[in-house]
CSV table of C-alpha atoms and ligand atoms in Angstrom, one decimal:
chain,number,residue,atom,x,y,z
A,1,MET,CA,0.2,0.0,0.2
A,2,ASN,CA,1.3,3.6,0.9
A,3,ALA,CA,4.9,2.6,1.4
A,4,PRO,CA,5.2,4.1,4.9
A,5,GLN,CA,9.2,4.0,4.4
A,6,SER,CA,9.3,6.3,2.0
A,7,ALA,CA,7.4,8.9,4.2
A,8,ARG,CA,10.6,9.4,5.8
A,9,LYS,CA,13.0,10.2,3.1
A,10,PRO,CA,14.4,13.3,3.2
A,11,LEU,CA,11.3,15.4,0.6
A,12,MET,CA,12.4,16.4,-2.6
A,13,ALA,CA,13.2,20.2,-3.1
A,14,LEU,CA,11.1,22.2,-5.2
A,15,ASP,CA,13.6,23.0,-7.8
A,16,ASP,CA,14.5,19.1,-8.4
A,17,ALA,CA,10.6,18.1,-8.6
A,18,LEU,CA,10.2,20.7,-10.9
A,19,THR,CA,13.6,20.1,-13.1
A,20,GLN,CA,12.3,16.5,-12.4
A,21,LEU,CA,8.6,17.3,-14.0
A,22,LEU,CA,10.0,19.1,-16.8
A,23,SER,CA,12.2,16.6,-18.2
A,24,HIS,CA,9.3,14.2,-18.5
A,25,VAL,CA,7.6,17.0,-20.8
A,26,ALA,CA,8.1,16.6,-24.6
A,27,PRO,CA,5.8,19.6,-26.4
A,28,LEU,CA,3.0,18.3,-28.0
A,29,SER,CA,3.8,18.9,-31.8
A,30,GLY,CA,-0.2,18.9,-33.6
A,31,THR,CA,-1.0,22.5,-34.7
A,32,GLU,CA,-4.0,23.9,-36.2
A,33,THR,CA,-4.8,27.0,-37.8
A,34,VAL,CA,-7.1,29.7,-35.9
A,35,ALA,CA,-8.6,32.9,-36.4
A,36,THR,CA,-6.3,35.7,-34.5
A,37,VAL,CA,-9.2,36.7,-32.5
A,38,MET,CA,-9.7,33.3,-31.1
A,39,ALA,CA,-6.5,33.1,-30.3
A,40,ASP,CA,-5.4,34.8,-27.2
A,41,ARG,CA,-3.2,32.4,-24.6
A,42,ARG,CA,-2.7,30.0,-27.6
A,43,VAL,CA,1.0,29.4,-28.5
A,44,LEU,CA,2.8,30.4,-32.1
A,45,ALA,CA,3.6,27.4,-33.9
A,46,GLU,CA,6.1,28.4,-36.2
A,47,ASP,CA,7.7,32.4,-36.8
A,48,LEU,CA,5.1,35.4,-37.4
A,49,VAL,CA,7.2,36.8,-40.1
A,50,SER,CA,5.9,40.4,-41.9
A,51,GLU,CA,5.3,40.6,-45.4
A,52,LEU,CA,5.6,44.3,-45.0
A,53,HIS,CA,6.9,47.2,-43.4
A,54,VAL,CA,4.2,48.9,-40.6
A,55,PRO,CA,3.5,51.4,-41.3
A,56,PRO,CA,3.7,51.2,-44.5
A,57,GLN,CA,5.0,54.5,-45.4
A,58,ASP,CA,6.1,57.5,-43.7
A,59,ASN,CA,3.1,59.4,-42.3
A,60,SER,CA,1.9,62.7,-40.2
A,61,SER,CA,2.1,61.8,-36.3
A,62,MET,CA,0.2,65.3,-36.8
A,63,ASP,CA,-2.8,67.3,-37.7
A,64,GLY,CA,-0.9,70.2,-39.3
A,65,TYR,CA,0.8,71.0,-42.4
A,66,ALA,CA,3.8,68.7,-44.3
A,67,VAL,CA,6.7,71.7,-45.3
A,68,ARG,CA,9.8,71.2,-46.8
A,69,VAL,CA,11.9,72.5,-44.5
A,70,ALA,CA,14.4,74.8,-46.4
A,71,ASP,CA,11.2,76.6,-47.3
A,72,VAL,CA,10.4,78.0,-43.4
A,73,THR,CA,14.0,79.5,-42.6
A,74,GLU,CA,12.5,81.6,-40.3
A,75,ARG,CA,9.5,81.9,-37.9
A,76,SER,CA,6.3,83.8,-39.4
A,77,VAL,CA,6.4,82.7,-43.5
A,78,VAL,CA,3.5,82.3,-45.4
A,79,LEU,CA,3.1,79.1,-47.6
A,80,PRO,CA,0.2,78.4,-49.2
A,81,VAL,CA,-1.9,75.6,-48.8
A,82,SER,CA,-1.6,73.8,-52.3
A,83,GLN,CA,-3.4,70.0,-51.6
A,84,ARG,CA,-4.9,68.6,-48.9
A,85,ILE,CA,-4.6,65.0,-47.5
A,86,ALA,CA,-6.2,63.1,-45.2
A,87,ALA,CA,-5.5,59.8,-43.5
A,88,GLY,CA,-6.4,56.5,-46.1
A,89,HIS,CA,-6.0,59.4,-49.1
A,90,PRO,CA,-2.3,59.5,-51.6
A,91,ALA,CA,-0.6,62.7,-51.5
A,92,GLN,CA,1.5,64.4,-54.1
A,93,VAL,CA,4.7,65.7,-54.7
A,94,LEU,CA,4.5,68.8,-52.6
A,95,THR,CA,5.3,71.9,-54.8
A,96,PRO,CA,8.2,73.8,-53.4
A,97,GLY,CA,7.3,76.8,-51.7
A,98,THR,CA,3.7,75.5,-50.6
A,99,CYS,CA,3.1,73.6,-47.7
A,100,ALA,CA,0.5,71.0,-47.7
A,101,ARG,CA,-2.5,70.7,-45.1
A,102,ILE,CA,-1.9,67.4,-43.0
A,103,PHE,CA,-4.0,65.0,-40.8
A,104,THR,CA,-2.4,62.4,-38.4
A,105,GLY,CA,-2.2,58.9,-40.4
A,106,ALA,CA,-1.6,60.4,-43.8
A,107,PRO,CA,1.0,59.8,-46.1
A,108,VAL,CA,3.9,62.6,-45.6
A,109,PRO,CA,3.8,64.3,-49.4
A,110,PRO,CA,7.2,63.3,-51.4
A,111,GLY,CA,9.6,66.5,-51.2
A,112,ALA,CA,8.1,67.1,-48.0
A,113,ASP,CA,10.7,66.8,-44.7
A,114,ALA,CA,8.4,68.4,-41.6
A,115,ILE,CA,5.0,68.4,-40.4
A,116,VAL,CA,4.0,71.6,-38.5
A,117,MET,CA,2.1,70.5,-35.7
A,118,GLN,CA,-0.9,72.7,-36.6
A,119,GLU,CA,-0.7,74.7,-32.9
A,120,ASP,CA,2.1,76.4,-34.6
A,121,THR,CA,0.4,78.0,-37.3
A,122,ARG,CA,-2.1,80.7,-38.2
A,123,GLU,CA,-4.7,80.4,-41.2
A,124,VAL,CA,-4.7,83.6,-43.7
A,125,GLY,CA,-7.8,85.0,-43.7
A,126,GLY,CA,-10.0,82.0,-42.5
A,127,ASP,CA,-10.3,79.8,-45.5
A,128,PHE,CA,-7.1,77.7,-45.3
A,129,HIS,CA,-5.7,78.8,-48.5
A,130,ALA,CA,-2.3,79.9,-47.1
A,131,VAL,CA,-1.2,79.8,-43.1
A,132,HIS,CA,1.3,81.2,-41.4
A,133,ILE,CA,4.0,78.9,-40.1
A,134,ASP,CA,4.8,80.0,-36.1
A,135,ALA,CA,8.0,77.9,-35.8
A,136,VAL,CA,11.3,76.7,-37.6
A,137,PRO,CA,10.6,72.8,-38.0
A,138,SER,CA,13.8,70.5,-38.0
A,139,VAL,CA,14.1,67.8,-40.8
A,140,GLY,CA,11.5,64.7,-39.9
A,141,GLN,CA,9.7,66.0,-37.2
A,142,TRP,CA,6.1,64.4,-36.5
A,143,ILE,CA,7.0,62.0,-39.3
A,144,ARG,CA,6.3,58.3,-38.4
A,145,ARG,CA,9.0,56.7,-40.6
A,146,ALA,CA,7.9,53.7,-43.0
A,147,GLY,CA,8.7,50.2,-41.1
A,148,GLU,CA,9.6,51.9,-37.5
A,149,ASP,CA,7.3,49.3,-35.8
A,150,VAL,CA,7.9,46.8,-38.1
A,151,THR,CA,10.3,46.1,-40.8
A,152,ARG,CA,9.3,43.9,-43.7
A,153,GLY,CA,10.9,40.0,-43.4
A,154,ALA,CA,11.0,40.6,-39.8
A,155,VAL,CA,10.1,38.0,-37.2
A,156,VAL,CA,7.4,39.5,-35.3
A,157,LEU,CA,6.5,37.0,-32.9
A,158,PRO,CA,8.5,33.9,-32.6
A,159,ARG,CA,7.5,30.3,-32.4
A,160,GLY,CA,6.6,29.3,-28.9
A,161,THR,CA,5.0,33.1,-27.8
A,162,ARG,CA,2.2,32.5,-25.9
A,163,LEU,CA,-0.4,35.0,-27.5
A,164,SER,CA,-1.2,38.0,-25.5
A,165,ALA,CA,-4.0,40.9,-26.2
A,166,ALA,CA,-1.1,42.8,-27.5
A,167,SER,CA,0.7,40.3,-29.6
A,168,LEU,CA,-3.2,39.9,-31.6
A,169,GLY,CA,-2.8,43.2,-32.4
A,170,LEU,CA,0.3,43.3,-33.5
A,171,ALA,CA,-0.6,40.6,-35.9
A,172,ALA,CA,-3.3,41.6,-37.0
A,173,GLY,CA,-1.5,44.8,-37.6
A,174,ILE,CA,1.2,42.9,-40.3
A,175,GLY,CA,-2.4,41.8,-42.2
A,176,ALA,CA,-2.3,37.7,-40.0
A,177,ALA,CA,-6.2,37.0,-40.2
A,178,HIS,CA,-5.3,33.6,-39.0
A,179,LEU,CA,-2.5,31.8,-36.9
A,180,SER,CA,-0.9,28.9,-36.5
A,181,VAL,CA,-1.2,27.7,-33.0
A,182,VAL,CA,-0.1,24.2,-30.7
A,183,VAL,CA,-3.1,21.9,-30.6
A,184,LYS,CA,-5.0,22.2,-26.7
A,185,PRO,CA,-3.4,19.8,-24.0
A,186,ARG,CA,-6.1,17.6,-23.4
A,187,VAL,CA,-6.6,17.5,-19.7
A,188,ALA,CA,-8.8,15.2,-17.6
A,189,LEU,CA,-9.8,17.0,-14.4
A,190,PHE,CA,-11.3,15.3,-11.7
A,191,SER,CA,-11.6,15.5,-7.9
A,192,THR,CA,-11.4,12.6,-5.1
A,193,GLY,CA,-13.5,12.5,-2.3
A,194,ASP,CA,-16.3,11.1,-0.3
A,195,GLU,CA,-17.2,14.7,1.4
A,196,LEU,CA,-17.4,16.7,-1.8
A,197,VAL,CA,-20.6,18.2,-2.9
A,198,MET,CA,-21.2,20.2,-6.5
A,199,PRO,CA,-22.6,23.3,-5.3
A,200,GLY,CA,-25.3,23.5,-6.7
A,201,GLU,CA,-26.1,19.9,-6.1
A,202,VAL,CA,-27.1,20.3,-2.2
A,203,PRO,CA,-28.5,23.7,-0.9
A,204,PRO,CA,-25.6,25.1,1.9
A,205,ALA,CA,-28.4,24.4,4.2
A,206,GLN,CA,-29.0,20.5,3.5
A,207,MET,CA,-25.3,19.4,3.4
A,208,LYS,CA,-24.8,16.6,5.1
A,209,PRO,CA,-22.4,16.8,8.2
A,210,GLY,CA,-18.8,16.3,7.0
A,211,ALA,CA,-19.9,17.7,3.8
A,212,ILE,CA,-17.9,19.9,2.0
A,213,TYR,CA,-18.6,22.0,-1.4
A,214,ASN,CA,-15.9,21.0,-4.5
A,215,SER,CA,-13.9,24.4,-4.7
A,216,ASN,CA,-10.7,22.8,-6.0
A,217,ARG,CA,-12.4,22.0,-9.3
A,218,PHE,CA,-13.6,25.5,-10.1
A,219,PHE,CA,-10.3,27.1,-10.1
A,220,LEU,CA,-8.3,24.1,-11.4
A,221,ARG,CA,-10.8,24.2,-14.7
A,222,VAL,CA,-10.7,28.4,-14.9
A,223,LEU,CA,-6.6,28.0,-14.5
A,224,LEU,CA,-6.1,25.5,-16.9
A,225,GLU,CA,-8.8,26.7,-19.9
A,226,ARG,CA,-6.4,30.1,-18.8
A,227,LEU,CA,-3.5,27.7,-20.0
A,228,GLY,CA,-4.7,27.1,-23.0
A,229,CYS,CA,-6.1,23.9,-22.3
A,230,GLU,CA,-9.0,21.9,-23.9
A,231,VAL,CA,-10.8,19.7,-19.9
A,232,SER,CA,-12.4,17.1,-19.3
A,233,ASP,CA,-14.2,17.6,-16.3
A,234,LEU,CA,-14.6,14.2,-15.0
A,235,GLY,CA,-16.1,15.6,-12.0
A,236,ILE,CA,-16.1,13.7,-8.4
A,237,VAL,CA,-14.5,10.1,-8.2
A,238,PRO,CA,-15.3,8.3,-4.7
A,239,ASP,CA,-12.7,7.0,-2.1
A,240,GLN,CA,-12.2,3.5,-3.5
A,241,ARG,CA,-9.4,1.9,-5.2
A,242,GLU,CA,-11.4,0.4,-8.3
A,243,ALA,CA,-13.2,3.6,-9.1
A,244,THR,CA,-10.0,5.2,-9.2
A,245,VAL,CA,-8.5,2.8,-11.5
A,246,ALA,CA,-11.3,3.0,-13.7
A,247,ALA,CA,-11.1,6.2,-13.8
A,248,LEU,CA,-7.4,6.7,-14.1
A,249,LYS,CA,-7.5,4.0,-16.9
A,250,THR,CA,-10.8,6.1,-19.0
A,251,ALA,CA,-9.1,8.8,-18.8
A,252,ALA,CA,-5.7,8.0,-19.9
A,253,ASP,CA,-6.9,7.0,-23.8
A,254,HIS,CA,-7.6,10.5,-24.9
A,255,HIS,CA,-6.2,13.1,-23.0
A,256,ASP,CA,-2.7,14.2,-22.7
A,257,LEU,CA,-2.7,15.0,-18.7
A,258,ILE,CA,-5.0,13.3,-16.3
A,259,LEU,CA,-5.2,16.0,-13.3
A,260,THR,CA,-6.4,15.0,-9.8
A,261,SER,CA,-7.2,16.5,-6.5
A,262,GLY,CA,-7.1,15.1,-3.3
A,263,GLY,CA,-6.4,11.4,-2.6
A,264,VAL,CA,-2.3,11.4,-3.0
A,265,SER,CA,-1.4,11.4,0.6
A,266,VAL,CA,-0.9,8.8,3.0
A,267,GLY,CA,-3.9,8.0,4.6
A,268,GLU,CA,-5.7,4.7,3.8
A,269,GLU,CA,-8.3,6.6,1.9
A,270,ASP,CA,-5.8,8.0,-0.8
A,271,HIS,CA,-5.9,5.8,-3.9
A,272,ILE,CA,-4.2,7.8,-6.4
A,273,LYS,CA,-0.9,6.8,-6.2
A,274,PRO,CA,-1.6,2.9,-5.7
A,275,ALA,CA,-3.9,3.3,-9.2
A,276,VAL,CA,-1.1,5.3,-10.8
A,277,GLN,CA,1.1,2.5,-10.0
A,278,GLN,CA,-1.1,-0.2,-11.0
A,279,LEU,CA,-1.4,1.3,-14.1
A,280,GLY,CA,1.9,3.2,-15.1
A,281,SER,CA,4.4,4.9,-12.9
A,282,LEU,CA,4.6,7.3,-10.1
A,283,ASP,CA,7.7,9.5,-10.9
A,284,LEU,CA,7.4,11.7,-8.1
A,285,TRP,CA,6.0,12.0,-4.4
A,286,GLN,CA,5.6,14.8,-2.2
A,287,ILE,CA,7.8,17.5,-2.3
A,288,ALA,CA,9.6,19.6,0.8
A,289,MET,CA,6.9,22.5,0.3
A,290,LYS,CA,3.9,24.2,2.5
A,291,PRO,CA,1.8,24.5,1.5
A,292,GLY,CA,1.5,21.5,-1.4
A,293,LYS,CA,3.5,18.9,-0.2
A,294,PRO,CA,1.4,15.8,-1.2
A,295,PHE,CA,2.3,16.5,-5.0
A,296,ALA,CA,2.8,13.5,-7.4
A,297,TYR,CA,3.7,13.2,-11.0
A,298,GLY,CA,3.2,9.8,-13.0
A,299,SER,CA,2.1,8.7,-16.1
A,300,VAL,CA,-1.0,6.3,-17.2
A,301,ARG,CA,-0.7,3.1,-19.7
A,302,ARG,CA,-2.9,4.0,-22.8
A,303,ASP,CA,-5.2,1.1,-24.0
A,304,ALA,CA,-3.2,-0.3,-27.4
A,305,GLY,CA,-5.6,0.9,-30.1
A,306,ALA,CA,-7.5,3.1,-27.5
A,307,GLY,CA,-8.2,6.8,-30.3
A,308,ALA,CA,-6.1,9.8,-30.8
A,309,GLY,CA,-2.0,8.7,-29.1
A,310,ALA,CA,-2.8,5.2,-28.8
A,311,GLY,CA,-0.6,3.4,-26.8
A,312,GLY,CA,1.9,5.4,-25.1
A,313,HIS,CA,1.1,7.7,-21.9
A,314,CYS,CA,-1.0,10.2,-20.7
A,315,HIS,CA,0.6,12.5,-18.4
A,316,PHE,CA,-0.9,12.4,-14.4
A,317,ILE,CA,-0.2,14.9,-11.6
A,318,GLY,CA,-1.9,14.4,-8.5
A,319,LEU,CA,-2.4,17.6,-6.5
A,320,PRO,CA,-2.8,17.8,-2.8
A,321,GLY,CA,-6.8,18.3,-1.6
A,322,ASN,CA,-6.3,21.1,0.2
A,323,PRO,CA,-7.6,24.4,-1.5
A,324,VAL,CA,-4.2,26.4,-0.7
A,325,SER,CA,-2.0,23.4,-1.8
A,326,SER,CA,-3.9,22.7,-5.2
A,327,PHE,CA,-3.5,26.8,-5.7
A,328,VAL,CA,-0.1,26.8,-5.1
A,329,THR,CA,1.5,24.0,-6.6
A,330,PHE,CA,-0.6,24.6,-9.7
A,331,LEU,CA,0.4,28.1,-10.3
A,332,LEU,CA,4.3,26.7,-9.3
A,333,LEU,CA,4.4,23.0,-10.8
A,334,VAL,CA,1.4,22.5,-12.9
A,335,ARG,CA,1.5,26.0,-15.2
A,336,PRO,CA,5.2,25.4,-16.1
A,337,PHE,CA,4.6,21.8,-17.1
A,338,LEU,CA,1.2,22.8,-19.0
A,339,LEU,CA,3.8,26.0,-20.6
A,340,LYS,CA,6.3,23.5,-21.6
A,341,LEU,CA,3.5,20.9,-22.9
A,342,GLN,CA,2.6,23.8,-25.6
A,343,GLY,CA,6.1,24.6,-26.3
A,344,VAL,CA,6.3,27.3,-25.3
A,345,ALA,CA,9.9,29.3,-25.1
A,346,ALA,CA,11.6,28.1,-21.7
A,347,SER,CA,12.3,31.6,-20.6
A,348,ALA,CA,9.1,32.4,-20.0
A,349,PHE,CA,9.0,29.5,-17.3
A,350,GLN,CA,12.5,28.8,-16.5
A,351,PRO,CA,13.2,30.2,-13.9
A,352,PRO,CA,9.7,29.4,-12.7
A,353,PHE,CA,8.8,33.2,-11.3
A,354,ARG,CA,10.5,36.4,-10.5
A,355,THR,CA,11.2,37.7,-6.5
A,356,MET,CA,11.3,40.8,-5.5
A,357,ARG,CA,13.0,42.4,-2.5
A,358,LEU,CA,10.8,43.4,-0.1
A,359,ARG,CA,9.3,44.5,3.5
A,360,ALA,CA,7.6,41.7,5.5
A,361,ASP,CA,5.3,44.3,7.8
A,362,PHE,CA,4.7,40.8,9.9
A,363,GLU,CA,6.9,38.2,12.0
A,364,LEU,CA,6.7,34.6,11.5
A,365,PRO,CA,8.0,33.5,14.6
A,366,ARG,CA,8.4,29.9,14.1
A,367,ALA,CA,10.1,28.3,11.2
A,368,ASP,CA,9.7,25.5,9.0
A,369,LYS,CA,11.0,22.7,8.5
A,370,ARG,CA,10.0,22.8,4.3
A,371,ARG,CA,10.3,25.6,2.4
A,372,GLU,CA,7.3,27.8,2.6
A,373,PHE,CA,5.3,30.0,0.7
A,374,LEU,CA,3.3,32.4,2.6
A,375,ARG,CA,0.0,34.5,1.3
A,376,VAL,CA,0.4,37.8,1.8
A,377,ARG,CA,-0.3,41.4,0.1
A,378,ARG,CA,1.4,44.6,-0.1
A,379,ASN,CA,0.3,47.4,1.2
A,380,ASP,CA,0.4,50.9,0.7
A,381,ALA,CA,3.6,51.8,2.8
A,382,GLY,CA,5.5,49.6,0.0
A,383,GLY,CA,5.7,46.3,2.6
A,384,LEU,CA,3.6,43.6,3.0
A,385,ASP,CA,1.3,42.4,5.3
A,386,LEU,CA,0.6,39.1,5.5
A,387,PHE,CA,-2.8,37.0,5.8
A,388,SER,CA,-4.0,35.7,9.8
A,389,ASN,CA,-4.1,32.1,8.9
A,390,GLN,CA,-2.0,30.5,6.8
A,391,SER,CA,-3.6,27.3,6.5
A,392,SER,CA,-3.5,25.1,3.8
A,393,GLY,CA,-7.4,24.6,3.6
A,394,VAL,CA,-7.9,28.5,4.2
A,395,LEU,CA,-8.9,29.6,0.8
A,396,THR,CA,-9.5,33.1,1.8
A,397,SER,CA,-5.6,33.2,1.9
A,398,ALA,CA,-5.5,32.8,-1.6
A,399,GLY,CA,-8.2,35.0,-2.5
A,400,TRP,CA,-7.2,37.7,-0.6
A,401,ALA,CA,-3.0,38.0,-1.1
A,402,ASP,CA,-1.7,39.3,-4.3
A,403,GLY,CA,1.6,37.8,-4.2
A,404,LEU,CA,3.1,34.7,-2.0
A,405,VAL,CA,6.6,35.3,0.2
A,406,ASP,CA,9.0,32.5,-1.0
A,407,ASN,CA,10.5,31.5,2.6
A,408,PRO,CA,13.2,29.2,2.7
A,409,ALA,CA,13.2,26.1,4.7
A,410,GLY,CA,14.0,27.1,8.7
A,411,THR,CA,14.0,30.6,8.7
A,412,VAL,CA,12.1,32.7,10.9
A,413,ILE,CA,10.8,36.4,10.0
A,414,ALA,CA,11.5,39.5,11.7
A,415,ARG,CA,9.4,42.8,11.5
A,416,GLY,CA,11.1,45.2,8.4
A,417,ASP,CA,12.8,42.2,7.3
A,418,LEU,CA,13.6,41.9,3.4
A,419,VAL,CA,11.8,38.8,2.4
A,420,ASP,CA,11.3,36.7,-1.8
A,421,TYR,CA,7.7,38.2,-2.9
A,422,ILE,CA,6.6,36.1,-6.0
A,423,ALA,CA,3.7,38.8,-7.3
A,424,LEU,CA,0.6,36.2,-8.2
A,425,ALA,CA,0.2,38.0,-11.4
A,426,GLU,CA,3.2,36.8,-12.7
A,427,LEU,CA,1.6,33.3,-12.1
A,428,LEU,CA,-1.9,33.3,-12.9
A,429,PRO,CA,-2.5,32.8,-16.3
B,1,AMP,P1,-7.3,14.1,1.1
B,1,AMP,O1,-5.4,15.5,0.0
B,1,AMP,O2,-7.9,14.0,-0.3
B,1,AMP,O3,-6.7,14.1,2.2
B,1,AMP,O4,-7.6,16.2,0.8
B,1,AMP,C1,-6.9,16.9,2.2
B,1,AMP,C2,-7.9,18.2,2.5
B,1,AMP,O5,-8.7,18.6,1.5
B,1,AMP,C3,-9.9,17.4,3.2
B,1,AMP,O6,-9.4,18.1,4.3
B,1,AMP,C4,-10.3,17.4,1.8
B,1,AMP,O7,-11.4,17.1,2.4
B,1,AMP,C5,-9.7,18.8,1.3
B,1,AMP,N1,-10.3,18.2,0.0
B,1,AMP,C6,-10.5,17.6,-0.6
B,1,AMP,N2,-10.3,18.2,-2.7
B,1,AMP,C7,-11.4,19.2,-2.1
B,1,AMP,C8,-11.8,20.1,-3.2
B,1,AMP,N3,-12.0,19.4,-4.3
B,1,AMP,N4,-12.2,20.8,-2.6
B,1,AMP,C9,-12.0,21.3,-1.5
B,1,AMP,N5,-11.6,20.9,-0.4
B,1,AMP,C10,-11.3,19.8,-0.7
B,2,MG,MG1,-9.4,13.2,-0.1
């Protein structure tokens, strides 16, 4: 059963666990083409190369007048207006000794070498046939040069980029209506625990003694989806060996990853570990971190002949049942795993997070043997406040926090100490 001797072995360090975990991941090779507008948070499967300059030609960055600098050597020169150029309309060569009325984004007429902004001019007579130019321009002033954003032939976004709102705009800006992206990882998600009830199934007032609502399922599903996964929600698996084996077996055939929460600790009601060992291998179990010790990684064999990816194996990750442990291990371990699985450039997850040195406006008088990730929040004085209850069952701490303090094993914190702060915004997909 759950080998008691392994519980006494020193636990694996988080960094080693992450390295091992990532060593099992080969990026998915499948790609698909999706509309650019649908590609948020997907991962580019090939370099995106621009076929044109952006902007395509020199254009004005101001409403004003296009001039030849040589014609405006002193203030208050009067120039006749020889043409009017609006954005999206062509320009003619600028006749020497004249200026062109021009608007933001309109092409600079050949021959002009500066724009004088409207605020530095006064019309003569009020009918825009001629203007006083009140400022002496310098060559190139208020001109946005062709290709100053993107040059033709440049790699705008390299393969392995996880697309953001800004990068989708950039792709659209070079005319890409569709993008080639890595297929979505197919993830089977299930929760274990006889105590679990799905919200909506039983009203709060009628919950049986000992029952709790399944909260992990909700944040795990959302986090998976934000990380670009196709999630099969397999619900709650009861605390029974056979049911657990059956659920894992079925899920393995059609998924890249099985993600479970709960049931992966050392009690007799924890059936995940032996079930995975029966169906494949358990390669990693228990990490020296708090919260999050009962983390497991392994693989489950696929039935020969079953669906896509028949044969081979399906990755398995077992997260702890305690909600905060589940949340923290997802961010620190599952996130990099899924990024690598989608072929995201390693710089996005190695190192898995960046830290900032910030002042602790709290104390932690009792050190833990394990490296600890404390739920904290930045305060207006530039320091950090600690959530009052750091129990791994108290999910309020995760909702309240804007970051984690990465506190080394055996380290007490005194008020005023500088500590390593990880912004949750960096880890939340
Ligand atoms: P386990 O890892 O199964 O021993 O569970 C550890 C603790 O987390 C227990 O108190 C469980 O009731 C709780 N727990 C397990 N799964 C969930 C879940 N999906 N949502 C909320 N709490 C859970
Ligand atoms: Mg359980």
